[in-house]
Amino acid sequence: MKIIKDYVDQVFKTVPLTEETNQLRTDILANMEDKYNELIDAGASEHEAIGVVIAEFGNIEELLEEMGISRLSKERREQYPTMEEEGIDYFLQTKGTIGLRIGLGVLSILAGVGGLIALLGLQNFFQAAPLIGLVFLLAFLVVGIALFILEGMRAADLKAYHKPFVLLPDLREHLEEQQKAYKKSLAISIVLGVSLCILSLTPMLLGAMTNLIPVLVGVGLMLILIGTGVVCFTYSGNVYNAYTILLTNGKNPNSFEEEVKAEARRKRIDYIIEEIYWPIIVVIYFAASFLIGGSFWAWSWVIFVLGGALEGTIKSIFDTWDK
Amino acid sequence: MISSDVIRGYNDTFLLSLLREGDSYGYALSKEIRDRTDGNYTIKETTMYSAFNRLKKNGFIEAYPGDVTQGKKRTYYRITEEGCHYLSEKKREWALTRQVVDQIVGGEKDENH
């Protein structure tokens, strides 16, 4: 059965993906699979069935010509992949995992440092405490750094998602809904993370103001609590951000070329503003202030406020110009 | 097995005739064609979808998403009023064509004389 799917995928590889061609591919594949199943039920061998089904596929050129579809240019095919459901799910899952593990890496390092500090606080109770603390720190440091390196490498695999790609409109709608639904989880996670960070002050305060625990133990516990809070931020933040990345880089197949071009233009405008516009303003600020001198310094900073206001204007002028 | 070249012009009519009997989808239609012709003619996938596309463009059929069966959302087709008119026109044309071909190429009837 997989052979049939591979065959159809291969044939459709150079066909531009639109709602229409996607449905066409789904329909044809469903037909072929039905035919295959029927042949198998009738007692054909797998090879025979596949042979018949593929022979009865016909000629894609005939169909494309009839539908007035021209094949994708080689460039676009190589430069811009098409993300389908599997690819999207993979990205979302991987981003979640990365977020979680980066968070755990931070927690691990904070736990190592916190552990060392806490054990230093216990020095009066048993002598070997600093040594144990050091071993503790090193072990957790290794785990944390290993997590960072591994996840950093994994993130590099996701490069394809940071460039424009083709995303079908119904898949986009689905993603938008999912992101909206995720907003609640994000809010809960942030509240949880912030609460943990605020709560983390309690052990330190307990240590500083009471005799219940040594101050250093309080500080150690605080770091661990903060680390736990960070996990909440990095996990939910990464998942939410994953949706944003997909929705920004995923382009509608019908207007793919224009969208990519428009984005390139926007980037160019940002570049001009950042690399030329703001430096000029800085130069004017210093030049004018030094030349005029004296009390002019007191209010020459206004140029930055004006510059900021003007930046918005310039961008919107470029935008309307684009349209 | 009949060659697809000979029958090319009739694919649209085949599909319209079958849709006249009720809405249907790709595989069911191609299976019906094969079964009714005792396996003498099998319509190829791309030929069928070319025909669907042509018929749709001319407003003879309409496509609509069917229920999800076995996880697949199939496209169903329905014949339109115009499609019915076109079909009856095609039927008359076929009756005439058959008569003409018979009269010249000759059916078995003539040889039996």
Short mmCIF file of C-alpha atoms in Angstrom, two decimals:
data_model
loop_
_atom_site.label_atom_id
_atom_site.label_comp_id
_atom_site.label_asym_id
_atom_site.label_seq_id
_atom_site.Cartn_x
_atom_site.Cartn_y
_atom_site.Cartn_z
CA MET A 1 0.00 0.00 0.00
CA LYS A 2 2.88 2.31 0.82
CA ILE A 3 4.22 1.82 -2.69
CA ILE A 4 1.02 3.28 -4.10
CA LYS A 5 1.20 6.30 -1.85
CA ASP A 6 4.85 6.81 -2.74
CA TYR A 7 3.99 6.53 -6.41
CA VAL A 8 1.25 9.14 -6.19
CA ASP A 9 3.45 11.42 -4.08
CA GLN A 10 6.19 11.10 -6.64
CA VAL A 11 3.87 11.93 -9.53
CA PHE A 12 2.43 14.91 -7.68
CA LYS A 13 5.79 16.15 -6.48
CA THR A 14 6.12 18.71 -9.24
CA VAL A 15 2.46 19.72 -9.18
CA PRO A 16 1.84 23.02 -7.36
CA LEU A 17 -0.04 22.40 -4.18
CA THR A 18 -3.43 24.08 -4.01
CA GLU A 19 -6.71 23.10 -2.41
CA GLU A 20 -7.72 21.74 -5.77
CA THR A 21 -4.64 19.63 -6.49
CA ASN A 22 -4.47 18.45 -2.91
CA GLN A 23 -8.03 17.17 -3.07
CA LEU A 24 -7.28 15.63 -6.44
CA ARG A 25 -4.35 13.75 -5.01
CA THR A 26 -6.39 12.59 -2.04
CA ASP A 27 -9.21 11.39 -4.30
CA ILE A 28 -6.96 9.58 -6.73
CA LEU A 29 -5.01 7.94 -3.93
CA ALA A 30 -8.24 6.83 -2.25
CA ASN A 31 -9.46 5.33 -5.53
CA MET A 32 -6.22 3.49 -6.05
CA GLU A 33 -6.23 2.13 -2.54
CA ASP A 34 -9.80 0.92 -2.92
CA LYS A 35 -8.87 -0.76 -6.16
CA TYR A 36 -5.85 -2.35 -4.55
CA ASN A 37 -7.88 -3.69 -1.64
CA GLU A 38 -10.46 -5.12 -3.98
CA LEU A 39 -7.80 -6.88 -6.04
CA ILE A 40 -6.24 -8.33 -2.91
CA ASP A 41 -9.65 -9.52 -1.72
CA ALA A 42 -10.17 -11.16 -5.09
CA GLY A 43 -6.99 -13.17 -4.49
CA ALA A 44 -4.35 -11.18 -6.37
CA SER A 45 -0.83 -11.09 -5.00
CA GLU A 46 0.49 -7.82 -3.66
CA HIS A 47 2.75 -7.38 -6.68
CA GLU A 48 -0.01 -8.06 -9.17
CA ALA A 49 -2.36 -5.68 -7.41
CA ILE A 50 0.20 -2.87 -7.33
CA GLY A 51 1.02 -3.49 -10.98
CA VAL A 52 -2.60 -3.23 -12.06
CA VAL A 53 -3.33 -0.19 -9.92
CA ILE A 54 -0.32 1.73 -11.19
CA ALA A 55 -0.96 0.73 -14.80
CA GLU A 56 -4.48 2.10 -14.46
CA PHE A 57 -3.31 5.39 -13.06
CA GLY A 58 -2.89 6.87 -16.54
CA ASN A 59 -0.94 9.91 -17.56
CA ILE A 60 -0.62 12.91 -15.27
CA GLU A 61 0.32 15.20 -18.17
CA GLU A 62 -3.08 14.65 -19.72
CA LEU A 63 -4.77 15.70 -16.52
CA LEU A 64 -2.57 18.73 -15.85
CA GLU A 65 -3.09 19.98 -19.36
CA GLU A 66 -6.83 19.58 -19.04
CA MET A 67 -6.83 21.48 -15.76
CA GLY A 68 -4.50 24.16 -17.08
CA ILE A 69 -1.88 23.56 -14.41
CA SER A 70 1.77 24.01 -15.16
CA ARG A 71 4.40 22.24 -13.17
CA LEU A 72 6.41 23.92 -10.48
CA SER A 73 9.70 25.40 -11.45
CA LYS A 74 12.66 23.44 -10.22
CA GLU A 75 13.87 26.41 -8.18
CA ARG A 76 10.75 26.84 -6.20
CA ARG A 77 10.53 23.11 -5.58
CA GLU A 78 14.02 23.00 -4.19
CA GLN A 79 13.90 26.26 -2.29
CA TYR A 80 10.50 26.06 -0.76
CA PRO A 81 9.20 22.87 0.70
CA THR A 82 5.58 22.08 1.30
CA MET A 83 4.66 21.35 4.87
CA GLU A 84 1.93 18.84 5.35
CA GLU A 85 0.26 17.60 8.46
CA GLU A 86 3.04 15.22 9.44
CA GLY A 87 5.69 17.90 9.06
CA ILE A 88 3.65 20.38 11.07
CA ASP A 89 3.00 17.90 13.87
CA TYR A 90 6.67 17.02 13.96
CA PHE A 91 7.64 20.68 14.32
CA LEU A 92 5.14 21.36 17.10
CA GLN A 93 6.18 18.28 19.00
CA THR A 94 9.88 18.93 18.60
CA LYS A 95 9.55 22.56 19.69
CA GLY A 96 7.68 21.40 22.78
CA THR A 97 10.39 18.90 23.61
CA ILE A 98 13.13 21.46 23.04
CA GLY A 99 11.35 23.97 25.30
CA LEU A 100 10.91 21.41 28.03
CA ARG A 101 14.50 20.19 27.91
CA ILE A 102 16.02 23.66 27.74
CA GLY A 103 13.93 24.47 30.79
CA LEU A 104 15.16 21.31 32.49
CA GLY A 105 18.71 22.31 31.57
CA VAL A 106 18.24 25.66 33.31
CA LEU A 107 16.64 23.91 36.26
CA SER A 108 19.52 21.46 36.39
CA ILE A 109 22.13 24.20 36.50
CA LEU A 110 20.20 26.23 39.07
CA ALA A 111 19.68 23.08 41.12
CA GLY A 112 23.42 22.42 40.98
CA VAL A 113 24.26 25.93 42.14
CA GLY A 114 21.39 25.94 44.64
CA GLY A 115 22.49 22.57 45.98
CA LEU A 116 26.03 23.78 46.49
CA ILE A 117 24.87 26.93 48.28
CA ALA A 118 22.45 24.97 50.46
CA LEU A 119 25.13 22.45 51.39
CA LEU A 120 27.52 25.26 52.21
CA GLY A 121 24.87 26.43 54.65
CA LEU A 122 24.89 23.01 56.27
CA GLN A 123 28.65 23.08 56.79
CA ASN A 124 28.16 23.47 60.54
CA PHE A 125 26.22 20.23 60.73
CA PHE A 126 28.61 18.01 58.82
CA GLN A 127 32.06 18.74 57.54
CA ALA A 128 32.00 17.08 54.15
CA ALA A 129 29.10 19.29 53.03
CA PRO A 130 31.13 21.64 50.75
CA LEU A 131 32.73 18.69 48.98
CA ILE A 132 29.41 16.97 48.40
CA GLY A 133 28.07 20.31 47.23
CA LEU A 134 30.84 20.64 44.68
CA VAL A 135 30.24 17.15 43.30
CA PHE A 136 26.55 17.93 43.23
CA LEU A 137 27.19 21.14 41.27
CA LEU A 138 29.45 19.47 38.74
CA ALA A 139 27.03 16.60 38.12
CA PHE A 140 24.08 18.93 37.53
CA LEU A 141 26.19 21.29 35.46
CA VAL A 142 27.13 18.42 33.14
CA VAL A 143 23.49 17.40 32.77
CA GLY A 144 22.40 20.99 32.11
CA ILE A 145 25.11 21.72 29.56
CA ALA A 146 24.54 18.39 27.82
CA LEU A 147 20.86 19.25 27.51
CA PHE A 148 21.69 22.66 26.02
CA ILE A 149 24.06 21.20 23.45
CA LEU A 150 21.72 18.37 22.43
CA GLU A 151 18.70 20.61 22.12
CA GLY A 152 20.69 23.25 20.30
CA MET A 153 21.63 20.65 17.73
CA ARG A 154 18.05 19.49 17.44
CA ALA A 155 16.91 23.06 16.89
CA ALA A 156 19.27 23.27 13.93
CA ASP A 157 17.30 20.45 12.28
CA LEU A 158 14.26 22.69 12.21
CA LYS A 159 15.84 25.23 9.88
CA ALA A 160 13.42 24.43 7.07
CA TYR A 161 10.58 25.83 9.16
CA HIS A 162 12.23 29.20 9.51
CA LYS A 163 12.12 29.87 5.78
CA PRO A 164 8.95 30.41 3.77
CA PHE A 165 7.09 27.23 2.91
CA VAL A 166 3.78 26.29 1.36
CA LEU A 167 0.96 25.82 3.84
CA LEU A 168 -2.53 24.86 2.71
CA PRO A 169 -5.26 27.28 3.83
CA ASP A 170 -7.27 24.67 5.72
CA LEU A 171 -4.18 23.55 7.59
CA ARG A 172 -3.49 27.20 8.43
CA GLU A 173 -6.99 27.65 9.81
CA HIS A 174 -6.52 24.56 11.90
CA LEU A 175 -3.24 25.93 13.27
CA GLU A 176 -4.78 29.30 14.05
CA GLU A 177 -7.49 27.59 16.06
CA GLN A 178 -4.96 25.47 17.87
CA GLN A 179 -2.86 28.48 18.73
CA LYS A 180 -5.90 30.30 20.04
CA ALA A 181 -6.80 27.29 22.15
CA TYR A 182 -3.24 27.13 23.44
CA LYS A 183 -3.35 30.72 24.67
CA LYS A 184 -5.14 29.55 27.81
CA SER A 185 -2.47 26.98 28.59
CA LEU A 186 0.17 29.62 27.95
CA ALA A 187 -1.48 32.01 30.39
CA ILE A 188 -1.77 29.31 33.04
CA SER A 189 1.89 28.36 32.58
CA ILE A 190 3.01 31.97 32.86
CA VAL A 191 0.96 32.48 36.00
CA LEU A 192 2.39 29.28 37.42
CA GLY A 193 5.95 30.28 36.50
CA VAL A 194 5.58 33.76 37.97
CA SER A 195 4.01 32.35 41.15
CA LEU A 196 6.91 29.96 41.55
CA CYS A 197 9.38 32.80 41.14
CA ILE A 198 7.58 34.91 43.74
CA LEU A 199 7.16 31.92 46.04
CA SER A 200 10.85 31.25 45.72
CA LEU A 201 11.47 34.23 47.99
CA THR A 202 9.82 32.42 50.92
CA PRO A 203 12.63 30.00 51.80
CA MET A 204 15.18 32.82 51.56
CA LEU A 205 13.09 35.05 53.80
CA LEU A 206 12.54 32.15 56.18
CA GLY A 207 16.31 31.74 56.34
CA ALA A 208 17.01 35.42 56.78
CA MET A 209 14.32 36.31 59.28
CA THR A 210 13.85 33.12 61.31
CA ASN A 211 16.03 30.43 62.73
CA LEU A 212 14.12 27.63 61.01
CA ILE A 213 16.72 27.10 58.28
CA PRO A 214 20.14 28.58 57.54
CA VAL A 215 20.08 31.50 55.09
CA LEU A 216 22.14 29.67 52.50
CA VAL A 217 19.74 26.73 52.47
CA GLY A 218 16.98 29.24 51.82
CA VAL A 219 18.89 30.73 48.91
CA GLY A 220 19.55 27.25 47.48
CA LEU A 221 15.86 26.36 47.65
CA MET A 222 15.00 29.67 46.05
CA LEU A 223 17.17 28.88 43.02
CA ILE A 224 15.54 25.48 42.62
CA LEU A 225 12.07 27.02 42.75
CA ILE A 226 13.07 29.63 40.19
CA GLY A 227 14.40 26.82 37.96
CA THR A 228 11.04 25.06 38.17
CA GLY A 229 9.34 28.30 37.20
CA VAL A 230 11.66 28.63 34.19
CA VAL A 231 10.55 25.21 32.92
CA CYS A 232 6.97 26.53 32.79
CA PHE A 233 8.09 29.54 30.75
CA THR A 234 10.33 27.74 28.28
CA TYR A 235 7.93 24.88 27.60
CA SER A 236 4.73 26.81 26.98
CA GLY A 237 6.63 29.69 25.39
CA ASN A 238 8.25 27.39 22.87
CA VAL A 239 5.00 25.66 21.97
CA TYR A 240 3.19 28.97 21.50
CA ASN A 241 6.08 30.37 19.51
CA ALA A 242 6.06 27.26 17.31
CA TYR A 243 2.54 28.16 16.12
CA THR A 244 3.63 31.71 15.42
CA ILE A 245 6.62 30.52 13.38
CA LEU A 246 4.43 28.17 11.33
CA LEU A 247 1.81 30.82 10.70
CA THR A 248 4.39 33.44 9.72
CA ASN A 249 6.43 31.29 7.37
CA GLY A 250 3.61 29.18 6.00
CA LYS A 251 2.37 30.86 2.83
CA ASN A 252 -0.80 30.39 0.88
CA PRO A 253 0.03 28.34 -2.25
CA ASN A 254 -2.03 30.62 -4.49
CA SER A 255 -0.14 33.77 -3.58
CA PHE A 256 3.11 32.17 -2.53
CA GLU A 257 5.42 34.13 -4.78
CA GLU A 258 3.89 37.51 -3.92
CA GLU A 259 3.93 36.82 -0.19
CA VAL A 260 7.58 35.82 -0.26
CA LYS A 261 8.41 38.93 -2.25
CA ALA A 262 6.43 41.17 0.07
CA GLU A 263 8.23 39.71 3.03
CA ALA A 264 11.61 40.30 1.40
CA ARG A 265 10.59 43.94 0.85
CA ARG A 266 9.52 44.31 4.46
CA LYS A 267 12.85 42.93 5.59
CA ARG A 268 14.61 45.41 3.35
CA ILE A 269 12.69 48.29 4.91
CA ASP A 270 13.55 47.05 8.39
CA TYR A 271 17.16 46.85 7.32
CA ILE A 272 17.15 50.43 6.01
CA ILE A 273 15.56 51.69 9.20
CA GLU A 274 17.93 49.82 11.47
CA GLU A 275 21.17 50.30 9.60
CA ILE A 276 20.72 53.73 8.10
CA TYR A 277 17.84 55.62 9.66
CA TRP A 278 18.69 55.23 13.34
CA PRO A 279 22.45 55.73 12.95
CA ILE A 280 21.74 59.00 11.10
CA ILE A 281 19.54 60.15 13.95
CA VAL A 282 22.26 59.32 16.46
CA VAL A 283 24.81 61.24 14.40
CA ILE A 284 22.50 64.26 14.14
CA TYR A 285 21.87 64.12 17.88
CA PHE A 286 25.54 64.22 18.80
CA ALA A 287 26.60 66.60 16.05
CA ALA A 288 23.87 69.13 16.80
CA SER A 289 24.29 68.86 20.55
CA PHE A 290 28.04 69.33 20.44
CA LEU A 291 27.90 72.12 17.88
CA ILE A 292 25.21 74.11 19.61
CA GLY A 293 26.25 72.92 23.03
CA GLY A 294 25.18 74.33 26.34
CA SER A 295 21.56 74.10 27.25
CA PHE A 296 20.74 72.38 23.95
CA TRP A 297 21.74 69.08 25.57
CA ALA A 298 18.83 69.45 27.90
CA TRP A 299 16.26 68.95 25.22
CA SER A 300 18.09 67.60 22.14
CA TRP A 301 17.11 64.06 23.18
CA VAL A 302 13.65 64.89 21.82
CA ILE A 303 15.00 63.83 18.42
CA PHE A 304 14.73 60.19 19.52
CA VAL A 305 11.08 60.61 20.40
CA LEU A 306 10.48 62.28 17.04
CA GLY A 307 12.54 59.57 15.32
CA GLY A 308 10.43 56.88 16.91
CA ALA A 309 7.22 58.52 15.81
CA LEU A 310 8.57 59.02 12.31
CA GLU A 311 9.67 55.39 12.05
CA GLY A 312 6.07 54.25 12.24
CA THR A 313 5.10 56.75 9.57
CA ILE A 314 7.88 55.66 7.23
CA LYS A 315 6.95 52.01 7.61
CA SER A 316 3.30 52.62 6.92
CA ILE A 317 4.18 54.71 3.86
CA PHE A 318 6.25 51.82 2.52
CA ASP A 319 3.42 49.42 3.28
CA THR A 320 0.79 51.40 1.39
CA TRP A 321 3.28 51.84 -1.40
CA ASP A 322 3.57 48.06 -1.56
CA LYS A 323 -0.12 47.61 -2.00
CA MET B 1 -9.92 -4.91 -23.87
CA ILE B 2 -10.82 -1.88 -25.87
CA SER B 3 -8.17 0.70 -26.65
CA SER B 4 -8.69 3.99 -24.87
CA ASP B 5 -8.12 5.93 -28.10
CA VAL B 6 -11.27 4.60 -29.72
CA ILE B 7 -13.44 5.39 -26.76
CA ARG B 8 -11.88 8.70 -25.80
CA GLY B 9 -14.80 10.85 -26.85
CA TYR B 10 -17.26 8.85 -24.78
CA ASN B 11 -15.75 9.09 -21.33
CA ASP B 12 -17.71 12.23 -20.48
CA THR B 13 -20.94 10.60 -21.59
CA PHE B 14 -20.19 7.45 -19.57
CA LEU B 15 -19.71 9.42 -16.41
CA LEU B 16 -22.80 11.55 -17.03
CA SER B 17 -24.90 8.43 -17.67
CA LEU B 18 -23.80 6.87 -14.41
CA LEU B 19 -24.28 10.08 -12.45
CA ARG B 20 -27.77 10.31 -13.92
CA GLU B 21 -28.54 7.21 -11.85
CA GLY B 22 -27.34 8.89 -8.67
CA ASP B 23 -24.50 10.82 -7.05
CA SER B 24 -21.25 8.93 -6.85
CA TYR B 25 -17.51 9.22 -6.38
CA GLY B 26 -14.38 8.30 -8.32
CA TYR B 27 -13.76 4.72 -7.42
CA ALA B 28 -17.42 3.67 -7.50
CA LEU B 29 -17.77 5.15 -10.98
CA SER B 30 -14.66 3.52 -12.41
CA LYS B 31 -15.67 0.19 -10.91
CA GLU B 32 -19.14 0.51 -12.40
CA ILE B 33 -17.68 1.17 -15.83
CA ARG B 34 -15.42 -1.85 -15.60
CA ASP B 35 -18.14 -4.15 -14.29
CA ARG B 36 -20.79 -3.12 -16.79
CA THR B 37 -18.42 -3.65 -19.69
CA ASP B 38 -17.37 -7.05 -18.31
CA GLY B 39 -13.85 -5.72 -17.94
CA ASN B 40 -13.60 -4.74 -21.60
CA TYR B 41 -13.02 -1.13 -20.71
CA THR B 42 -11.26 0.33 -17.73
CA ILE B 43 -11.12 4.09 -17.35
CA LYS B 44 -7.75 5.37 -16.15
CA GLU B 45 -7.62 7.63 -13.10
CA THR B 46 -6.22 10.61 -14.92
CA THR B 47 -8.68 10.18 -17.78
CA MET B 48 -11.55 10.14 -15.33
CA TYR B 49 -10.40 13.23 -13.47
CA SER B 50 -9.77 15.06 -16.74
CA ALA B 51 -13.36 14.30 -17.63
CA PHE B 52 -14.60 15.45 -14.21
CA ASN B 53 -12.71 18.67 -14.65
CA ARG B 54 -14.16 19.26 -18.11
CA LEU B 55 -17.69 18.45 -17.01
CA LYS B 56 -17.35 20.69 -13.98
CA LYS B 57 -16.09 23.56 -16.09
CA ASN B 58 -19.03 23.23 -18.44
CA GLY B 59 -21.42 23.15 -15.52
CA PHE B 60 -22.64 19.63 -16.29
CA ILE B 61 -21.67 18.26 -12.89
CA GLU B 62 -21.05 19.63 -9.43
CA ALA B 63 -18.53 18.38 -6.92
CA TYR B 64 -19.16 18.28 -3.19
CA PRO B 65 -17.25 16.78 -0.29
CA GLY B 66 -18.73 13.50 0.81
CA ASP B 67 -18.73 11.90 4.22
CA VAL B 68 -15.47 10.67 5.57
CA THR B 69 -15.22 6.95 4.83
CA GLN B 70 -12.28 5.03 6.24
CA GLY B 71 -10.60 8.28 7.13
CA LYS B 72 -10.77 9.68 3.62
CA LYS B 73 -12.86 12.66 2.62
CA ARG B 74 -13.90 11.85 -0.92
CA THR B 75 -15.26 14.16 -3.54
CA TYR B 76 -18.74 13.25 -4.71
CA TYR B 77 -20.28 14.34 -7.98
CA ARG B 78 -23.81 15.24 -8.88
CA ILE B 79 -25.28 15.82 -12.36
CA THR B 80 -26.83 19.22 -13.00
CA GLU B 81 -29.88 20.19 -15.03
CA GLU B 82 -27.62 21.28 -17.87
CA GLY B 83 -25.74 18.00 -17.60
CA CYS B 84 -29.00 16.11 -18.11
CA HIS B 85 -29.77 18.11 -21.26
CA TYR B 86 -26.29 17.53 -22.56
CA LEU B 87 -26.61 13.82 -21.84
CA SER B 88 -29.82 13.39 -23.80
CA GLU B 89 -28.22 15.27 -26.69
CA LYS B 90 -25.25 12.92 -26.51
CA LYS B 91 -27.60 9.93 -26.43
CA ARG B 92 -29.29 11.01 -29.63
CA GLU B 93 -25.90 11.60 -31.18
CA TRP B 94 -24.76 8.12 -30.19
CA ALA B 95 -27.85 6.47 -31.67
CA LEU B 96 -27.10 8.20 -34.92
CA THR B 97 -23.40 7.37 -34.77
CA ARG B 98 -24.11 3.71 -34.14
CA GLN B 99 -26.51 3.65 -37.06
CA VAL B 100 -24.02 5.31 -39.39
CA VAL B 101 -21.12 3.07 -38.39
CA ASP B 102 -23.30 0.00 -38.68
CA GLN B 103 -24.53 1.04 -42.08
CA ILE B 104 -21.03 1.37 -43.46
CA VAL B 105 -18.76 -0.91 -41.46
CA GLY B 106 -21.60 -3.34 -41.08
CA GLY B 107 -22.73 -5.27 -38.09
CA GLU B 108 -23.03 -9.05 -37.88
CA LYS B 109 -26.59 -8.68 -39.15
CA ASP B 110 -25.33 -7.96 -42.67
CA GLU B 111 -22.91 -10.86 -42.74
CA ASN B 112 -25.68 -13.26 -41.78
CA HIS B 113 -27.67 -12.40 -44.87
#
